[in-house]
PDB file of C-alpha atoms in Angstrom:
ATOM      1  CA  MET A  79      11.555  41.410   3.424  1.00 92.00           C
ATOM      2  CA  ARG A  80      14.267  43.150   3.723  1.00 94.00           C
ATOM      3  CA  ALA A  81      15.311  46.615   5.160  1.00 97.00           C
ATOM      4  CA  LEU A  82      16.905  49.671   4.528  1.00 97.00           C
ATOM      5  CA  ILE A  83      18.236  51.773   7.306  1.00 98.00           C
ATOM      6  CA  VAL A  84      18.733  55.219   5.655  1.00 98.00           C
ATOM      7  CA  SER A  85      20.451  57.270   8.520  1.00 97.00           C
ATOM      8  CA  HIS A  86      23.301  59.913   9.015  1.00 95.00           C
ATOM      9  CA  GLY A  87      26.724  58.707   9.358  1.00 94.00           C
ATOM     10  CA  GLN A  88      27.449  54.779  10.801  1.00 97.00           C
ATOM     11  CA  LEU A  89      23.971  55.071  12.482  1.00 97.00           C
ATOM     12  CA  GLY A  90      22.271  52.449  10.297  1.00 97.00           C
ATOM     13  CA  ALA A  91      25.421  50.173   9.944  1.00 97.00           C
ATOM     14  CA  GLY A  92      25.455  50.208  13.592  1.00 98.00           C
ATOM     15  CA  LEU A  93      22.673  49.463  14.475  1.00 98.00           C
ATOM     16  CA  ILE A  94      22.579  46.101  12.563  1.00 98.00           C
ATOM     17  CA  ASP A  95      25.918  45.771  14.253  1.00 97.00           C
ATOM     18  CA  ALA A  96      24.069  45.330  17.595  1.00 96.00           C
ATOM     19  CA  ALA A  97      20.732  43.199  16.026  1.00 95.00           C
ATOM     20  CA  GLN A  98      23.569  40.878  14.473  1.00 95.00           C
ATOM     21  CA  GLN A  99      24.838  40.485  18.043  1.00 94.00           C
ATOM     22  CA  ILE A 100      21.728  39.660  19.797  1.00 94.00           C
ATOM     23  CA  LEU A 101      19.743  37.550  17.051  1.00 93.00           C
ATOM     24  CA  GLY A 102      22.790  35.662  14.516  1.00 93.00           C
ATOM     25  CA  PRO A 103      23.967  36.388  11.080  1.00 93.00           C
ATOM     26  CA  GLN A 104      21.177  38.732   9.283  1.00 94.00           C
ATOM     27  CA  SER A 105      21.242  38.606   4.912  1.00 94.00           C
ATOM     28  CA  ASN A 106      18.013  41.257   5.100  1.00 95.00           C
ATOM     29  CA  LEU A 107      19.930  44.590   6.198  1.00 96.00           C
ATOM     30  CA  PHE A 108      20.439  46.955   4.063  1.00 96.00           C
ATOM     31  CA  SER A 109      21.964  50.346   5.489  1.00 97.00           C
ATOM     32  CA  ILE A 110      22.933  53.749   3.549  1.00 97.00           C
ATOM     33  CA  ASP A 111      24.430  56.934   5.517  1.00 95.00           C
ATOM     34  CA  ASN A 112      23.760  60.401   3.375  1.00 94.00           C
ATOM     35  CA  THR A 113      28.123  60.973   4.424  1.00 93.00           C
ATOM     36  CA  GLY A 114      29.111  63.078   1.621  1.00 90.00           C
ATOM     37  CA  LYS A 115      26.423  62.640  -0.816  1.00 92.00           C
ATOM     38  CA  SER A 116      24.118  65.437  -2.556  1.00 92.00           C
ATOM     39  CA  PRO A 117      20.903  64.661  -2.603  1.00 94.00           C
ATOM     40  CA  GLU A 118      19.993  63.019  -5.806  1.00 94.00           C
ATOM     41  CA  ALA A 119      22.676  60.204  -5.110  1.00 95.00           C
ATOM     42  CA  MET A 120      20.894  59.747  -2.046  1.00 95.00           C
ATOM     43  CA  VAL A 121      17.152  59.594  -4.150  1.00 96.00           C
ATOM     44  CA  GLY A 122      19.411  57.060  -6.667  1.00 95.00           C
ATOM     45  CA  GLU A 123      21.250  54.856  -3.615  1.00 95.00           C
ATOM     46  CA  ILE A 124      18.080  54.566  -1.931  1.00 95.00           C
ATOM     47  CA  LYS A 125      15.642  53.380  -5.270  1.00 93.00           C
ATOM     48  CA  LYS A 126      18.824  50.301  -6.062  1.00 90.00           C
ATOM     49  CA  HIS A 127      17.657  48.856  -3.123  1.00 89.00           C
ATOM     50  CA  LEU A 128      13.222  49.356  -4.587  1.00 88.00           C
ATOM     51  CA  ASP A 129      12.691  45.659  -5.769  1.00 72.00           C
ATOM     52  CA  LYS A 130       9.010  44.859  -5.823  1.00 67.00           C
ATOM     53  CA  GLN A 131      10.276  41.568  -6.310  1.00 79.00           C
ATOM     54  CA  THR A 132      11.286  41.630  -2.435  1.00 87.00           C
ATOM     55  CA  PRO A 133       9.371  44.445  -0.608  1.00 90.00           C
ATOM     56  CA  THR A 134      12.012  47.102   1.549  1.00 94.00           C
ATOM     57  CA  MET A 135      10.747  48.089   5.454  1.00 95.00           C
ATOM     58  CA  LEU A 136      12.076  51.720   4.740  1.00 96.00           C
ATOM     59  CA  MET A 137      13.629  52.956   7.937  1.00 98.00           C
ATOM     60  CA  ILE A 138      14.811  56.646   8.703  1.00 98.00           C
ATOM     61  CA  ASP A 139      17.035  57.866  11.031  1.00 96.00           C
ATOM     62  CA  PHE A 140      15.261  61.230  12.162  1.00 92.00           C
ATOM     63  CA  ALA A 141      12.031  62.941  10.543  1.00 92.00           C
ATOM     64  CA  GLY A 142      13.165  65.468   7.977  1.00 90.00           C
ATOM     65  CA  GLY A 143      16.100  65.334   7.649  1.00 90.00           C
ATOM     66  CA  SER A 144      18.487  64.961   4.441  1.00 93.00           C
ATOM     67  CA  CYS A 145      17.604  60.948   4.216  1.00 96.00           C
ATOM     68  CA  HIS A 146      13.974  61.305   5.591  1.00 96.00           C
ATOM     69  CA  ALA A 147      13.288  64.179   2.452  1.00 95.00           C
ATOM     70  CA  ALA A 148      15.645  61.410  -0.412  1.00 96.00           C
ATOM     71  CA  ALA A 149      13.698  57.828   0.557  1.00 96.00           C
ATOM     72  CA  LEU A 150      10.201  60.444   0.573  1.00 94.00           C
ATOM     73  CA  LYS A 151      11.076  61.003  -2.606  1.00 94.00           C
ATOM     74  CA  ALA A 152      12.880  57.820  -3.621  1.00 94.00           C
ATOM     75  CA  CYS A 153       9.928  56.640  -2.618  1.00 93.00           C
ATOM     76  CA  ARG A 154       7.591  58.919  -5.459  1.00 90.00           C
ATOM     77  CA  GLU A 155       9.717  56.911  -8.209  1.00 87.00           C
ATOM     78  CA  VAL A 156       9.124  53.467  -7.574  1.00 86.00           C
ATOM     79  CA  ASP A 157       6.419  51.156  -6.402  1.00 79.00           C
ATOM     80  CA  LEU A 158       4.584  50.581  -3.859  1.00 77.00           C
ATOM     81  CA  HIS A 159       4.530  48.052  -3.543  1.00 78.00           C
ATOM     82  CA  ALA A 160       8.867  47.619  -3.538  1.00 80.00           C
ATOM     83  CA  VAL A 161       8.643  49.567  -0.110  1.00 91.00           C
ATOM     84  CA  LEU A 162       7.195  49.345   3.665  1.00 92.00           C
ATOM     85  CA  GLY A 163       7.595  53.022   5.119  1.00 91.00           C
ATOM     86  CA  PRO A 164       9.533  54.811   5.573  1.00 94.00           C
ATOM     87  CA  VAL A 165       9.172  54.674   9.843  1.00 96.00           C
ATOM     88  CA  THR A 166      11.343  57.567  10.869  1.00 96.00           C
ATOM     89  CA  GLY A 167      13.364  57.772  14.794  1.00 96.00           C
ATOM     90  CA  VAL A 168      14.532  54.265  14.339  1.00 97.00           C
ATOM     91  CA  ASN A 169      16.267  52.429  17.371  1.00 97.00           C
ATOM     92  CA  LEU A 170      17.175  49.243  18.438  1.00 96.00           C
ATOM     93  CA  PRO A 171      14.365  47.612  19.242  1.00 95.00           C
ATOM     94  CA  MET A 172      12.600  48.759  15.667  1.00 96.00           C
ATOM     95  CA  LEU A 173      14.946  47.081  13.975  1.00 96.00           C
ATOM     96  CA  LEU A 174      14.904  43.729  16.783  1.00 95.00           C
ATOM     97  CA  THR A 175      11.081  43.578  16.161  1.00 95.00           C
ATOM     98  CA  PHE A 176      10.988  43.547  12.433  1.00 96.00           C
ATOM     99  CA  LEU A 177      13.220  41.562  12.194  1.00 95.00           C
ATOM    100  CA  THR A 178      10.678  38.841  14.442  1.00 93.00           C
ATOM    101  CA  ARG A 179       7.761  39.194  12.871  1.00 94.00           C
ATOM    102  CA  HIS A 180       9.030  40.091   9.428  1.00 94.00           C
ATOM    103  CA  GLU A 181       7.560  36.510   7.930  1.00 92.00           C
ATOM    104  CA  ARG A 182       4.173  36.216  10.522  1.00 92.00           C
ATOM    105  CA  GLU A 183       3.040  39.997  10.828  1.00 92.00           C
ATOM    106  CA  LYS A 184       0.483  41.550   7.179  1.00 92.00           C
ATOM    107  CA  PRO A 185       2.537  44.678   6.758  1.00 89.00           C
ATOM    108  CA  GLU A 186       0.044  47.248   8.044  1.00 87.00           C
ATOM    109  CA  GLU A 187       0.504  45.281  11.081  1.00 93.00           C
ATOM    110  CA  LEU A 188       4.332  44.659  11.105  1.00 95.00           C
ATOM    111  CA  LEU A 189       4.653  48.296  10.556  1.00 95.00           C
ATOM    112  CA  ASP A 190       1.998  49.867  13.679  1.00 95.00           C
ATOM    113  CA  MET A 191       4.194  47.145  15.339  1.00 95.00           C
ATOM    114  CA  ILE A 192       7.351  48.672  14.784  1.00 96.00           C
ATOM    115  CA  VAL A 193       6.450  51.905  16.139  1.00 96.00           C
ATOM    116  CA  ASP A 194       4.994  51.148  18.934  1.00 95.00           C
ATOM    117  CA  ARG A 195       8.019  49.086  20.231  1.00 94.00           C
ATOM    118  CA  GLY A 196      10.053  51.729  19.564  1.00 94.00           C
ATOM    119  CA  LYS A 197       8.965  53.937  21.636  1.00 95.00           C
ATOM    120  CA  ILE A 198       8.094  51.558  24.187  1.00 93.00           C
ATOM    121  CA  GLY A 199      11.519  51.373  24.297  1.00 89.00           C
ATOM    122  CA  ILE A 200      11.702  55.182  25.846  1.00 91.00           C
ATOM    123  CA  ARG A 201      12.455  54.634  29.329  1.00 91.00           C
ATOM    124  CA  ALA A 202      13.608  56.521  32.033  1.00 91.00           C
TER     125      ALA A 202
ATOM    126  CA  MET B 247      20.706  88.948  17.296  1.00 58.00           C
ATOM    127  CA  GLU B 248      18.585  90.897  15.900  1.00 71.00           C
ATOM    128  CA  ASN B 249      16.209  91.111  13.213  1.00 81.00           C
ATOM    129  CA  THR B 250      17.915  90.249  10.173  1.00 91.00           C
ATOM    130  CA  TRP B 251      18.192  88.400   6.893  1.00 95.00           C
ATOM    131  CA  LEU B 252      20.839  84.819   7.748  1.00 95.00           C
ATOM    132  CA  TYR B 253      21.635  83.718   3.991  1.00 97.00           C
ATOM    133  CA  ARG B 254      22.456  80.175   3.364  1.00 97.00           C
ATOM    134  CA  VAL B 255      23.769  77.659   0.013  1.00 97.00           C
ATOM    135  CA  ASP B 256      23.106  74.240   1.282  1.00 95.00           C
ATOM    136  CA  ASP B 257      22.294  71.969  -1.697  1.00 94.00           C
ATOM    137  CA  ARG B 258      20.125  69.298   0.627  1.00 93.00           C
ATOM    138  CA  LEU B 259      18.076  73.155   1.823  1.00 95.00           C
ATOM    139  CA  ILE B 260      15.917  72.545   5.391  1.00 92.00           C
ATOM    140  CA  HIS B 261      17.584  69.188   7.502  1.00 90.00           C
ATOM    141  CA  GLY B 262      18.920  68.740  10.945  1.00 87.00           C
ATOM    142  CA  GLN B 263      22.494  70.522  10.051  1.00 89.00           C
ATOM    143  CA  VAL B 264      20.260  73.670   9.058  1.00 92.00           C
ATOM    144  CA  CYS B 265      17.010  72.537  11.660  1.00 91.00           C
ATOM    145  CA  VAL B 266      19.252  71.945  14.795  1.00 89.00           C
ATOM    146  CA  GLY B 267      22.623  72.797  14.146  1.00 90.00           C
ATOM    147  CA  TRP B 268      22.460  76.876  12.969  1.00 92.00           C
ATOM    148  CA  ALA B 269      18.585  77.499  13.528  1.00 92.00           C
ATOM    149  CA  GLU B 270      17.896  75.979  17.008  1.00 89.00           C
ATOM    150  CA  THR B 271      21.563  76.430  18.474  1.00 89.00           C
ATOM    151  CA  LEU B 272      21.293  80.539  17.845  1.00 91.00           C
ATOM    152  CA  GLY B 273      17.981  80.222  18.936  1.00 90.00           C
ATOM    153  CA  ILE B 274      16.783  81.192  15.228  1.00 92.00           C
ATOM    154  CA  PRO B 275      13.221  80.652  15.564  1.00 90.00           C
ATOM    155  CA  HIS B 276      11.893  81.293  11.446  1.00 95.00           C
ATOM    156  CA  MET B 277      13.073  80.047   8.002  1.00 96.00           C
ATOM    157  CA  LEU B 278      12.580  80.594   4.884  1.00 97.00           C
ATOM    158  CA  LEU B 279      13.316  78.579   1.736  1.00 97.00           C
ATOM    159  CA  VAL B 280      13.307  79.518  -1.852  1.00 98.00           C
ATOM    160  CA  ASP B 281      13.321  78.464  -4.718  1.00 97.00           C
ATOM    161  CA  ASP B 282      10.884  78.433  -7.839  1.00 97.00           C
ATOM    162  CA  GLU B 283       9.480  74.918  -7.970  1.00 96.00           C
ATOM    163  CA  ILE B 284       9.335  74.073  -4.323  1.00 96.00           C
ATOM    164  CA  ALA B 285       7.239  76.992  -4.113  1.00 96.00           C
ATOM    165  CA  GLU B 286       5.283  75.680  -6.578  1.00 96.00           C
ATOM    166  CA  SER B 287       4.974  72.001  -5.424  1.00 96.00           C
ATOM    167  CA  ASP B 288       3.065  70.361  -2.554  1.00 96.00           C
ATOM    168  CA  PHE B 289       4.364  67.344  -2.456  1.00 93.00           C
ATOM    169  CA  GLU B 290       8.209  69.348  -1.382  1.00 94.00           C
ATOM    170  CA  ARG B 291       6.488  71.397   0.692  1.00 95.00           C
ATOM    171  CA  GLU B 292       5.305  68.576   3.017  1.00 93.00           C
ATOM    172  CA  ILE B 293       9.092  67.083   2.925  1.00 92.00           C
ATOM    173  CA  TYR B 294      10.371  69.805   3.814  1.00 94.00           C
ATOM    174  CA  ALA B 295       8.267  71.050   6.844  1.00 93.00           C
ATOM    175  CA  CYS B 296       9.089  67.416   8.893  1.00 90.00           C
ATOM    176  CA  CYS B 297      12.097  69.258   9.270  1.00 90.00           C
ATOM    177  CA  PRO B 298      11.339  71.663  11.372  1.00 91.00           C
ATOM    178  CA  GLY B 299      10.987  71.623  15.739  1.00 87.00           C
ATOM    179  CA  PRO B 300       7.735  73.068  17.204  1.00 86.00           C
ATOM    180  CA  GLU B 301       9.140  76.359  18.244  1.00 88.00           C
ATOM    181  CA  GLN B 302       9.938  77.232  14.840  1.00 92.00           C
ATOM    182  CA  SER B 303       8.592  78.018  11.009  1.00 95.00           C
ATOM    183  CA  LEU B 304       9.234  77.694   8.192  1.00 96.00           C
ATOM    184  CA  HIS B 305       7.648  79.383   5.360  1.00 96.00           C
ATOM    185  CA  PHE B 306       8.733  78.771   1.046  1.00 97.00           C
ATOM    186  CA  LEU B 307       8.819  81.580  -1.027  1.00 97.00           C
ATOM    187  CA  SER B 308       9.440  82.418  -4.770  1.00 97.00           C
ATOM    188  CA  VAL B 309      13.052  84.193  -5.797  1.00 97.00           C
ATOM    189  CA  ASN B 310      11.017  87.165  -7.473  1.00 97.00           C
ATOM    190  CA  GLU B 311       9.226  87.263  -3.506  1.00 97.00           C
ATOM    191  CA  MET B 312      12.508  87.406  -1.228  1.00 97.00           C
ATOM    192  CA  ALA B 313      13.777  89.619  -3.418  1.00 97.00           C
ATOM    193  CA  ALA B 314      11.228  91.495  -2.211  1.00 96.00           C
ATOM    194  CA  ARG B 315      11.255  90.940   1.152  1.00 95.00           C
ATOM    195  CA  SER B 316      14.812  91.356   1.182  1.00 95.00           C
ATOM    196  CA  GLN B 317      14.043  95.598   1.205  1.00 94.00           C
ATOM    197  CA  GLN B 318      12.788  95.350   4.407  1.00 91.00           C
ATOM    198  CA  ASP B 319      14.177  93.720   7.767  1.00 89.00           C
ATOM    199  CA  PRO B 320      12.615  90.502   8.827  1.00 91.00           C
ATOM    200  CA  LEU B 321      10.314  90.948  11.756  1.00 86.00           C
ATOM    201  CA  GLY B 322      12.773  89.051  13.956  1.00 89.00           C
ATOM    202  CA  THR B 323      15.950  87.388  12.774  1.00 92.00           C
ATOM    203  CA  THR B 324      15.514  84.684   9.584  1.00 96.00           C
ATOM    204  CA  LEU B 325      17.656  82.388   8.541  1.00 96.00           C
ATOM    205  CA  VAL B 326      16.495  82.389   4.289  1.00 97.00           C
ATOM    206  CA  VAL B 327      18.325  78.615   2.142  1.00 97.00           C
ATOM    207  CA  LEU B 328      18.768  78.875  -1.078  1.00 98.00           C
ATOM    208  CA  SER B 329      19.657  75.351  -2.418  1.00 96.00           C
ATOM    209  CA  SER B 330      22.788  77.120  -5.127  1.00 96.00           C
ATOM    210  CA  LEU B 331      25.270  79.494  -6.127  1.00 97.00           C
ATOM    211  CA  GLU B 332      23.553  79.384  -9.153  1.00 97.00           C
ATOM    212  CA  ALA B 333      19.718  79.987  -7.118  1.00 97.00           C
ATOM    213  CA  MET B 334      21.641  83.169  -4.916  1.00 98.00           C
ATOM    214  CA  GLU B 335      22.719  84.072  -8.188  1.00 98.00           C
ATOM    215  CA  ALA B 336      19.769  84.834  -9.502  1.00 98.00           C
ATOM    216  CA  LEU B 337      17.833  86.335  -6.143  1.00 98.00           C
ATOM    217  CA  LEU B 338      20.685  89.276  -6.463  1.00 97.00           C
ATOM    218  CA  ASP B 339      20.147  89.081  -9.747  1.00 97.00           C
ATOM    219  CA  ALA B 340      16.174  89.503  -9.322  1.00 97.00           C
ATOM    220  CA  GLY B 341      17.082  93.170  -6.971  1.00 97.00           C
ATOM    221  CA  ALA B 342      17.952  91.317  -3.576  1.00 96.00           C
ATOM    222  CA  LYS B 343      19.826  93.392  -0.869  1.00 92.00           C
ATOM    223  CA  VAL B 344      22.642  91.148   0.655  1.00 94.00           C
ATOM    224  CA  ALA B 345      25.377  91.000   2.124  1.00 93.00           C
ATOM    225  CA  CYS B 346      27.108  87.982   3.312  1.00 95.00           C
ATOM    226  CA  VAL B 347      26.104  83.889   2.608  1.00 97.00           C
ATOM    227  CA  THR B 348      27.336  80.651   4.672  1.00 96.00           C
ATOM    228  CA  LEU B 349      27.913  78.525   2.161  1.00 95.00           C
ATOM    229  CA  GLY B 350      26.836  75.131   4.088  1.00 88.00           C
ATOM    230  CA  GLY B 351      27.462  71.997   2.182  1.00 88.00           C
ATOM    231  CA  LEU B 352      27.685  71.389  -2.020  1.00 93.00           C
ATOM    232  CA  HIS B 353      27.812  67.645  -2.046  1.00 91.00           C
ATOM    233  CA  HIS B 354      29.656  65.330  -4.373  1.00 86.00           C
ATOM    234  CA  CYS B 355      29.021  65.769  -8.099  1.00 85.00           C
ATOM    235  CA  ASP B 356      29.899  64.871 -11.154  1.00 85.00           C
ATOM    236  CA  GLU B 357      33.236  67.122 -12.856  1.00 91.00           C
ATOM    237  CA  ALA B 358      32.951  68.430  -9.316  1.00 93.00           C
ATOM    238  CA  LYS B 359      36.080  69.249  -7.311  1.00 94.00           C
ATOM    239  CA  GLU B 360      36.991  68.583  -3.599  1.00 94.00           C
ATOM    240  CA  TYR B 361      38.286  72.412  -2.484  1.00 95.00           C
ATOM    241  CA  ARG B 362      36.231  70.673   1.691  1.00 94.00           C
ATOM    242  CA  ASP B 363      34.239  68.021   3.356  1.00 89.00           C
ATOM    243  CA  ALA B 364      31.524  69.644   1.954  1.00 90.00           C
ATOM    244  CA  LEU B 365      32.625  71.525  -0.449  1.00 94.00           C
ATOM    245  CA  PHE B 366      32.218  69.879  -3.911  1.00 94.00           C
ATOM    246  CA  LEU B 367      32.264  73.023  -7.349  1.00 96.00           C
ATOM    247  CA  THR B 368      32.169  72.357 -10.867  1.00 95.00           C
ATOM    248  CA  GLU B 369      33.607  74.620 -12.586  1.00 96.00           C
ATOM    249  CA  ALA B 370      30.641  76.519 -13.549  1.00 96.00           C
ATOM    250  CA  GLN B 371      30.094  77.415  -9.722  1.00 96.00           C
ATOM    251  CA  VAL B 372      33.537  78.624  -9.493  1.00 97.00           C
ATOM    252  CA  GLU B 373      32.467  80.871 -11.952  1.00 97.00           C
ATOM    253  CA  CYS B 374      29.834  81.577 -10.313  1.00 97.00           C
ATOM    254  CA  ALA B 375      31.030  81.635  -6.861  1.00 97.00           C
ATOM    255  CA  LYS B 376      33.792  84.689  -8.263  1.00 97.00           C
ATOM    256  CA  ARG B 377      30.737  86.234  -9.468  1.00 97.00           C
ATOM    257  CA  LEU B 378      29.277  86.790  -6.296  1.00 97.00           C
ATOM    258  CA  ILE B 379      32.467  87.729  -4.364  1.00 97.00           C
ATOM    259  CA  ASN B 380      32.744  90.337  -6.850  1.00 96.00           C
ATOM    260  CA  ARG B 381      29.577  91.977  -6.875  1.00 95.00           C
ATOM    261  CA  GLY B 382      30.416  92.717  -3.763  1.00 95.00           C
ATOM    262  CA  LEU B 383      29.032  89.492  -1.657  1.00 96.00           C
ATOM    263  CA  ASP B 384      31.014  88.479   0.917  1.00 97.00           C
ATOM    264  CA  LEU B 385      30.651  84.594   0.285  1.00 97.00           C
ATOM    265  CA  VAL B 386      32.466  82.429   3.462  1.00 97.00           C
ATOM    266  CA  TYR B 387      32.216  78.638   3.240  1.00 97.00           C
ATOM    267  CA  GLN B 388      30.742  77.705   6.999  1.00 95.00           C
ATOM    268  CA  PRO B 389      29.056  74.094   7.968  1.00 91.00           C
ATOM    269  CA  LEU B 390      28.584  74.555  11.572  1.00 91.00           C
ATOM    270  CA  PRO B 391      28.416  77.675  13.965  1.00 89.00           C
ATOM    271  CA  GLY B 392      31.251  76.610  16.281  1.00 89.00           C
ATOM    272  CA  GLN B 393      33.550  75.954  13.623  1.00 91.00           C
ATOM    273  CA  THR B 394      35.086  79.009  12.023  1.00 94.00           C
ATOM    274  CA  PRO B 395      34.077  80.259   8.805  1.00 95.00           C
ATOM    275  CA  GLU B 396      36.301  80.453   5.848  1.00 97.00           C
ATOM    276  CA  LYS B 397      36.199  83.484   3.179  1.00 97.00           C
ATOM    277  CA  VAL B 398      35.355  81.198  -0.003  1.00 97.00           C
ATOM    278  CA  ALA B 399      37.214  83.489  -1.839  1.00 96.00           C
ATOM    279  CA  ALA B 400      40.219  82.383   0.211  1.00 97.00           C
ATOM    280  CA  ILE B 401      39.305  78.803  -0.306  1.00 96.00           C
ATOM    281  CA  LEU B 402      39.305  78.673  -4.503  1.00 95.00           C
ATOM    282  CA  LYS B 403      42.918  81.075  -4.885  1.00 90.00           C
TER     283      LYS B 403
END
């Protein structure tokens, strides 16, 4: 399974960089940033990453933004077996959970686990 | 800011920069998305409804509905968002009373020339902008409230 992070600016690339500092190089992480891109261009780029041969966990920076809108529209135009999510509010614990669990958990349980770990990671 | 319509053109419509950068920052509680297709689409409305915060409202109107509403002041200051200059022209053609429009984001597309970071216009869009300006519309480019607004007429010179 792959993970695709769709975000404003370099957030996605930054999260991937941070995850690789912790877990070492990963070949299944990708990011798209929305800088300067039209909504149609974003949908097209996301769709290119979604391929039913290799399911993709779609992770978005926050709910309701242009990245989320583009992801929802892209998902509508592809085979749903290709996609898990999208899940919004992506943070580092969520990405690390994906990397350490995606080969062990069933897809639906993986999604729930990622959401839980994302929330648990927020402490003050 | 009292009971006024604030018109904005942004091809991303309702998104973080609009909900947070404009509405949240300026304390504007109400937003309207004006688009004939989106007003009729459950799927599209559901997408855009994800963005506003808990203290913000978002409603969807067709062009004709907005033209009618614009004849009176709103109950509270309201951000009215359309996706394109052409959509704004259609709103004026439908009889809307609009004095000023802030241009937020028109992003890169084929055959569009870059005028500013978030202002890409095709020749047809340039002509549309000029028609709006010639109709007396004060068209300004301003991505965020903290940035200095620029008259589009000056940008296009």
